[in-house]
mmCIF file of C-alpha atoms in Angstrom:
data_model
loop_
_atom_site.group_PDB
_atom_site.id
_atom_site.type_symbol
_atom_site.label_atom_id
_atom_site.label_comp_id
_atom_site.label_asym_id
_atom_site.label_seq_id
_atom_site.Cartn_x
_atom_site.Cartn_y
_atom_site.Cartn_z
ATOM 1 C CA UNK A 293 -8.645 -2.327 -2.713
ATOM 2 C CA UNK A 294 -11.290 -1.512 -6.384
ATOM 3 C CA UNK A 295 -11.478 -3.956 -3.601
ATOM 4 C CA UNK A 296 -14.772 -4.981 -5.129
ATOM 5 C CA UNK A 297 -14.870 -7.486 -7.990
ATOM 6 C CA UNK A 298 -17.140 -6.917 -10.961
ATOM 7 C CA UNK A 299 -19.255 -9.227 -13.021
ATOM 8 C CA UNK A 300 -20.044 -8.122 -16.554
ATOM 9 C CA UNK A 301 -23.689 -7.729 -15.541
ATOM 10 C CA UNK A 302 -23.138 -6.306 -12.081
ATOM 11 C CA UNK A 303 -21.270 -3.592 -10.243
ATOM 12 C CA UNK A 304 -18.954 -4.407 -7.384
ATOM 13 C CA UNK A 305 -16.503 -2.489 -5.278
ATOM 14 C CA UNK A 306 -11.097 -2.837 -5.450
ATOM 15 C CA UNK A 307 -10.392 -2.663 -1.979
ATOM 16 C CA UNK A 308 -9.421 -2.352 -5.641
ATOM 17 C CA UNK A 309 -15.080 -3.527 -3.510
ATOM 18 C CA UNK A 310 -18.849 -3.457 -4.259
ATOM 19 C CA UNK A 311 -21.914 -4.844 -5.928
ATOM 20 C CA UNK A 312 -25.058 -3.863 -7.762
ATOM 21 C CA UNK A 313 -28.214 -5.852 -8.179
ATOM 22 C CA UNK A 314 -26.662 -9.226 -8.913
ATOM 23 C CA UNK A 315 -23.683 -10.452 -6.929
ATOM 24 C CA UNK A 316 -22.317 -13.796 -7.964
ATOM 25 C CA UNK A 317 -19.064 -14.344 -6.116
ATOM 26 C CA UNK A 318 -18.200 -17.953 -5.530
ATOM 27 C CA UNK A 319 -16.991 -18.777 -2.042
ATOM 28 C CA UNK A 320 -13.643 -20.240 -1.153
ATOM 29 C CA UNK A 321 -11.583 -20.278 1.999
ATOM 30 C CA UNK A 322 -10.309 -16.752 2.720
ATOM 31 C CA UNK A 323 -7.293 -18.198 4.531
ATOM 32 C CA UNK A 324 -5.784 -19.672 1.371
ATOM 33 C CA UNK A 325 -3.498 -17.436 -0.674
ATOM 34 C CA UNK A 326 -2.102 -19.637 -3.401
ATOM 35 C CA UNK A 327 0.003 -17.226 -5.447
ATOM 36 C CA UNK A 328 3.527 -16.674 -4.187
ATOM 37 C CA UNK A 329 3.550 -12.904 -4.311
ATOM 38 C CA UNK A 330 3.736 -11.852 -0.656
ATOM 39 C CA UNK A 331 7.473 -11.373 -0.900
ATOM 40 C CA UNK A 332 6.841 -8.446 -3.247
ATOM 41 C CA UNK A 333 5.969 -6.329 -0.220
ATOM 42 C CA UNK A 334 8.940 -5.229 1.862
ATOM 43 C CA UNK A 335 6.960 -3.407 4.558
ATOM 44 C CA UNK A 336 7.622 -4.256 8.185
ATOM 45 C CA UNK A 337 3.853 -4.021 8.605
ATOM 46 C CA UNK A 338 3.020 -1.556 11.365
ATOM 47 C CA UNK A 339 -0.585 -1.004 10.383
ATOM 48 C CA UNK A 340 -2.058 -1.681 13.810
ATOM 49 C CA UNK A 341 0.286 0.927 15.295
ATOM 50 C CA UNK A 342 -0.392 3.600 12.688
ATOM 51 C CA UNK A 343 -4.169 3.227 12.727
ATOM 52 C CA UNK A 344 -5.165 0.978 15.646
ATOM 53 C CA UNK A 345 -8.328 -1.056 15.051
ATOM 54 C CA UNK A 346 -11.595 0.665 15.920
ATOM 55 C CA UNK A 347 -14.206 -1.868 17.008
ATOM 56 C CA UNK A 348 -17.423 -2.009 19.038
ATOM 57 C CA UNK A 349 -15.805 -4.621 21.288
ATOM 58 C CA UNK A 350 -13.015 -2.212 22.226
ATOM 59 C CA UNK A 351 -15.558 0.583 22.738
ATOM 60 C CA UNK A 352 -13.293 3.055 20.943
ATOM 61 C CA UNK A 353 -15.721 4.265 18.264
ATOM 62 C CA UNK A 354 -17.538 7.558 18.543
ATOM 63 C CA UNK A 355 -21.130 7.824 17.312
ATOM 64 C CA UNK A 356 -20.210 8.797 13.736
ATOM 65 C CA UNK A 357 -17.582 6.082 13.508
ATOM 66 C CA UNK A 358 -19.983 3.431 14.785
ATOM 67 C CA UNK A 359 -22.471 4.253 12.027
ATOM 68 C CA UNK A 360 -19.766 3.839 9.403
ATOM 69 C CA UNK A 361 -18.376 0.707 11.053
ATOM 70 C CA UNK A 362 -21.761 -0.975 10.734
ATOM 71 C CA UNK A 363 -22.114 0.232 7.145
ATOM 72 C CA UNK A 364 -18.670 -1.005 6.085
ATOM 73 C CA UNK A 365 -18.975 -4.311 7.948
ATOM 74 C CA UNK A 366 -22.322 -4.982 6.275
ATOM 75 C CA UNK A 367 -21.395 -4.012 2.716
ATOM 76 C CA UNK A 368 -18.150 -5.973 2.690
ATOM 77 C CA UNK A 369 -19.981 -9.086 3.891
ATOM 78 C CA UNK A 370 -22.559 -8.671 1.123
ATOM 79 C CA UNK A 371 -19.921 -8.196 -1.551
ATOM 80 C CA UNK A 372 -17.254 -10.679 -0.523
ATOM 81 C CA UNK A 373 -18.869 -13.213 1.738
ATOM 82 C CA UNK A 374 -15.893 -15.374 2.713
ATOM 83 C CA UNK A 375 -13.978 -14.954 -0.536
ATOM 84 C CA UNK A 376 -11.439 -12.611 1.044
ATOM 85 C CA UNK A 377 -10.988 -11.528 4.643
ATOM 86 C CA UNK A 378 -12.384 -8.070 5.307
ATOM 87 C CA UNK A 379 -12.958 -8.513 9.049
ATOM 88 C CA UNK A 380 -10.908 -10.358 11.639
ATOM 89 C CA UNK A 381 -12.560 -12.498 14.344
ATOM 90 C CA UNK A 382 -12.075 -9.657 16.841
ATOM 91 C CA UNK A 383 -14.288 -7.428 14.685
ATOM 92 C CA UNK A 384 -11.479 -5.267 13.316
ATOM 93 C CA UNK A 385 -12.006 -4.267 9.687
ATOM 94 C CA UNK A 386 -9.251 -5.191 7.254
ATOM 95 C CA UNK A 387 -7.888 -3.647 4.077
ATOM 96 C CA UNK A 388 -8.641 0.077 3.761
ATOM 97 C CA UNK A 389 -11.824 -0.168 5.799
ATOM 98 C CA UNK A 390 -10.462 0.375 9.303
ATOM 99 C CA UNK A 391 -8.611 3.449 8.065
ATOM 100 C CA UNK A 392 -11.844 4.872 6.653
ATOM 101 C CA UNK A 393 -13.280 4.932 10.175
ATOM 102 C CA UNK A 394 -10.754 7.613 11.119
ATOM 103 C CA UNK A 395 -12.412 9.919 8.577
ATOM 104 C CA UNK A 396 -16.050 8.800 8.863
ATOM 105 C CA UNK A 397 -17.411 11.507 6.573
ATOM 106 C CA UNK A 398 -15.348 10.003 3.742
ATOM 107 C CA UNK A 399 -16.378 6.356 4.197
ATOM 108 C CA UNK A 400 -19.595 6.269 2.177
ATOM 109 C CA UNK A 401 -18.404 8.705 -0.535
ATOM 110 C CA UNK A 402 -15.333 6.485 -0.949
ATOM 111 C CA UNK A 403 -17.531 3.428 -1.396
ATOM 112 C CA UNK A 404 -19.777 5.355 -3.791
ATOM 113 C CA UNK A 405 -16.755 6.284 -5.902
ATOM 114 C CA UNK A 406 -15.699 2.660 -6.105
ATOM 115 C CA UNK A 407 -19.240 1.651 -7.032
ATOM 116 C CA UNK A 408 -19.443 4.259 -9.760
ATOM 117 C CA UNK A 409 -16.150 3.144 -11.306
ATOM 118 C CA UNK A 410 -16.710 -0.588 -10.937
ATOM 119 C CA UNK A 411 -19.145 -0.993 -13.813
ATOM 120 C CA UNK A 412 -17.000 0.657 -16.466
ATOM 121 C CA UNK A 413 -15.070 -2.504 -17.367
ATOM 122 C CA UNK A 414 -15.865 -6.203 -17.213
ATOM 123 C CA UNK A 415 -14.437 -7.936 -14.160
ATOM 124 C CA UNK A 416 -11.360 -9.493 -15.767
ATOM 125 C CA UNK A 417 -10.402 -6.173 -17.367
ATOM 126 C CA UNK A 418 -10.910 -4.269 -14.126
ATOM 127 C CA UNK A 419 -8.697 -6.746 -12.314
ATOM 128 C CA UNK A 420 -5.996 -6.344 -14.963
ATOM 129 C CA UNK A 421 -6.015 -2.588 -14.276
ATOM 130 C CA UNK A 422 -5.761 -3.230 -10.536
ATOM 131 C CA UNK A 423 -2.873 -5.653 -11.004
ATOM 132 C CA UNK A 424 -1.128 -3.061 -13.154
ATOM 133 C CA UNK A 425 -1.328 -0.549 -10.319
ATOM 134 C CA UNK A 426 -0.182 -3.169 -7.802
ATOM 135 C CA UNK A 427 2.834 -4.041 -9.945
ATOM 136 C CA UNK A 428 4.103 -0.571 -9.063
ATOM 137 C CA UNK A 429 2.681 0.167 -5.601
ATOM 138 C CA UNK A 430 3.192 -3.311 -4.057
ATOM 139 C CA UNK A 431 0.399 -2.774 -1.510
ATOM 140 C CA UNK A 432 0.396 -5.951 0.606
ATOM 141 C CA UNK A 433 -3.320 -6.318 1.285
ATOM 142 C CA UNK A 434 -4.110 -5.380 -2.300
ATOM 143 C CA UNK A 435 -1.853 -8.141 -3.611
ATOM 144 C CA UNK A 436 -3.533 -10.630 -1.281
ATOM 145 C CA UNK A 437 -7.100 -9.626 -2.148
ATOM 146 C CA UNK A 438 -6.716 -9.127 -5.874
ATOM 147 C CA UNK A 439 -4.721 -12.280 -6.465
ATOM 148 C CA UNK A 440 -7.852 -14.106 -5.330
ATOM 149 C CA UNK A 441 -10.326 -11.769 -7.023
ATOM 150 C CA UNK A 442 -8.446 -11.729 -10.338
ATOM 151 C CA UNK A 443 -8.442 -15.510 -10.516
ATOM 152 C CA UNK A 444 -12.165 -15.521 -9.729
ATOM 153 C CA UNK A 445 -12.649 -13.050 -12.571
ATOM 154 C CA UNK A 446 -11.126 -15.557 -14.984
ATOM 155 C CA UNK A 447 -7.402 -14.830 -15.056
ATOM 156 C CA UNK A 448 -5.070 -17.764 -14.534
ATOM 157 C CA UNK A 449 -2.644 -17.981 -11.622
ATOM 158 C CA UNK A 450 0.256 -17.675 -14.073
ATOM 159 C CA UNK A 451 -1.252 -14.547 -15.645
ATOM 160 C CA UNK A 452 -1.820 -12.961 -12.240
ATOM 161 C CA UNK A 453 1.725 -13.696 -11.136
ATOM 162 C CA UNK A 454 3.178 -12.168 -14.307
ATOM 163 C CA UNK A 455 0.969 -9.069 -14.175
ATOM 164 C CA UNK A 456 1.930 -8.424 -10.551
ATOM 165 C CA UNK A 457 5.618 -8.274 -11.435
ATOM 166 C CA UNK A 458 5.176 -5.986 -14.421
ATOM 167 C CA UNK A 459 5.004 -8.514 -17.252
ATOM 168 C CA UNK A 460 1.994 -8.683 -19.556
ATOM 169 C CA UNK A 461 1.723 -12.300 -20.747
ATOM 170 C CA UNK A 462 0.820 -12.964 -24.397
ATOM 171 C CA UNK A 463 -2.148 -15.065 -23.283
ATOM 172 C CA UNK A 464 -4.232 -12.042 -22.225
ATOM 173 C CA UNK A 465 -6.675 -10.401 -24.635
ATOM 174 C CA UNK A 466 -5.820 -7.300 -26.649
ATOM 175 C CA UNK A 467 -8.166 -5.245 -24.482
ATOM 176 C CA UNK A 468 -6.627 -6.585 -21.292
ATOM 177 C CA UNK A 469 -3.164 -5.823 -22.623
ATOM 178 C CA UNK A 470 -4.141 -2.253 -23.510
ATOM 179 C CA UNK A 471 -5.777 -1.693 -20.119
ATOM 180 C CA UNK A 472 -2.764 -3.094 -18.285
ATOM 181 C CA UNK A 473 -0.331 -0.827 -20.118
ATOM 182 C CA UNK A 474 -2.495 2.220 -19.379
ATOM 183 C CA UNK A 475 -2.661 1.316 -15.681
ATOM 184 C CA UNK A 476 1.070 0.729 -15.348
ATOM 185 C CA UNK A 477 2.006 3.812 -17.349
ATOM 186 C CA UNK A 478 -0.284 6.107 -15.367
ATOM 187 C CA UNK A 479 0.921 4.715 -12.048
ATOM 188 C CA UNK A 480 4.545 5.289 -13.046
ATOM 189 C CA UNK A 481 4.165 8.601 -14.874
ATOM 190 C CA UNK A 482 4.787 12.020 -13.350
ATOM 191 C CA UNK A 483 3.240 14.296 -15.928
ATOM 192 C CA UNK A 484 0.933 13.832 -18.920
ATOM 193 C CA UNK A 485 0.455 10.431 -20.492
ATOM 194 C CA UNK A 486 2.498 10.450 -23.690
ATOM 195 C CA UNK A 487 0.535 10.657 -26.932
ATOM 196 C CA UNK A 488 1.875 7.353 -28.281
ATOM 197 C CA UNK A 489 0.571 5.468 -25.235
ATOM 198 C CA UNK A 490 -2.779 7.232 -25.428
ATOM 199 C CA UNK A 491 -3.226 6.533 -29.140
ATOM 200 C CA UNK A 492 -2.226 2.886 -28.742
ATOM 201 C CA UNK A 493 -4.825 2.423 -26.005
ATOM 202 C CA UNK A 494 -7.497 4.362 -27.888
ATOM 203 C CA UNK A 495 -7.012 2.223 -31.001
ATOM 204 C CA UNK A 496 -7.975 -0.879 -29.017
ATOM 205 C CA UNK A 497 -10.358 0.475 -26.375
ATOM 206 C CA UNK A 498 -11.925 3.589 -27.864
ATOM 207 C CA UNK A 499 -12.332 6.753 -25.806
ATOM 208 C CA UNK A 500 -14.836 5.227 -23.385
ATOM 209 C CA UNK A 501 -12.608 2.211 -22.830
ATOM 210 C CA UNK A 502 -9.563 4.369 -22.192
ATOM 211 C CA UNK A 503 -11.506 6.363 -19.624
ATOM 212 C CA UNK A 504 -12.734 3.148 -18.032
ATOM 213 C CA UNK A 505 -9.135 2.019 -17.648
ATOM 214 C CA UNK A 506 -8.130 5.432 -16.306
ATOM 215 C CA UNK A 507 -10.991 5.587 -13.806
ATOM 216 C CA UNK A 508 -10.368 2.057 -12.528
ATOM 217 C CA UNK A 509 -6.644 2.683 -12.217
ATOM 218 C CA UNK A 510 -7.212 5.971 -10.411
ATOM 219 C CA UNK A 511 -9.765 4.482 -8.026
ATOM 220 C CA UNK A 512 -7.437 1.665 -7.078
ATOM 221 C CA UNK A 513 -4.488 4.038 -6.825
ATOM 222 C CA UNK A 514 -6.539 5.836 -4.164
ATOM 223 C CA UNK A 515 -7.026 2.559 -2.299
ATOM 224 C CA UNK A 516 -3.407 1.550 -2.824
ATOM 225 C CA UNK A 517 -2.114 4.828 -1.394
ATOM 226 C CA UNK A 518 -4.279 4.302 1.677
ATOM 227 C CA UNK A 519 -3.009 0.751 2.120
ATOM 228 C CA UNK A 520 0.620 1.833 1.845
ATOM 229 C CA UNK A 521 0.200 4.908 4.046
ATOM 230 C CA UNK A 522 -1.388 2.715 6.690
ATOM 231 C CA UNK A 523 1.080 -0.145 6.124
ATOM 232 C CA UNK A 524 -1.912 -2.480 6.059
ATOM 233 C CA UNK A 525 -0.941 -6.096 6.666
ATOM 234 C CA UNK A 526 -2.381 -9.414 5.650
ATOM 235 C CA UNK A 527 -5.426 -10.365 7.723
ATOM 236 C CA UNK A 528 -4.971 -12.566 10.758
ATOM 237 C CA UNK A 529 -4.548 -16.220 9.794
ATOM 238 C CA UNK A 530 -3.867 -15.608 6.100
ATOM 239 C CA UNK A 531 -0.852 -17.471 4.808
ATOM 240 C CA UNK A 532 1.011 -17.105 1.548
#
């Protein structure tokens, strides 16, 4: 998901999901999904069949998985509170987190990667990169989570809707526009990024900014591939 939003003065994880020393997410109902973007995803949603939920209640976690379950359940609560749903009432982890339990040695390194990437761009720019990736991958849970997180980062509902369908509205900043085009181009491209696209991005963002856009796009592409491979659905009770 970067499923972790970023504040300009803090690091957070997005699936596209984490925090540093100062987390300042405002809390809204996680059951409300205002943007009408769910129909972008055509999946029949078989996530629970592909990777059935692993929970303490079901007693189907081995010792290594239980350690990572507790870690992931705790960190997602710290980062998101009730802003988005990362755990259903039955204790099953949502988004990419349940899938991570099937490879417990990867869980914390995956989170660490997201944490390392999350501070490279300010939150609104990071979310623009994530939405660029989602405009191509159409990962259902990612669309749900980052519609909410992008609006919390300062993007308008109209901007989010446009970015999710591949249109960069003129109301975004020049940096956001450059980051979005890098994210979309890299997600679509099979082969090197063309020099014209690189130079256009570099002229606005500089080398460090280009790499920030690349790292954020790549990190969320990782999450997006997991979500699509697992056919991860909307959390229980979420409506759109």
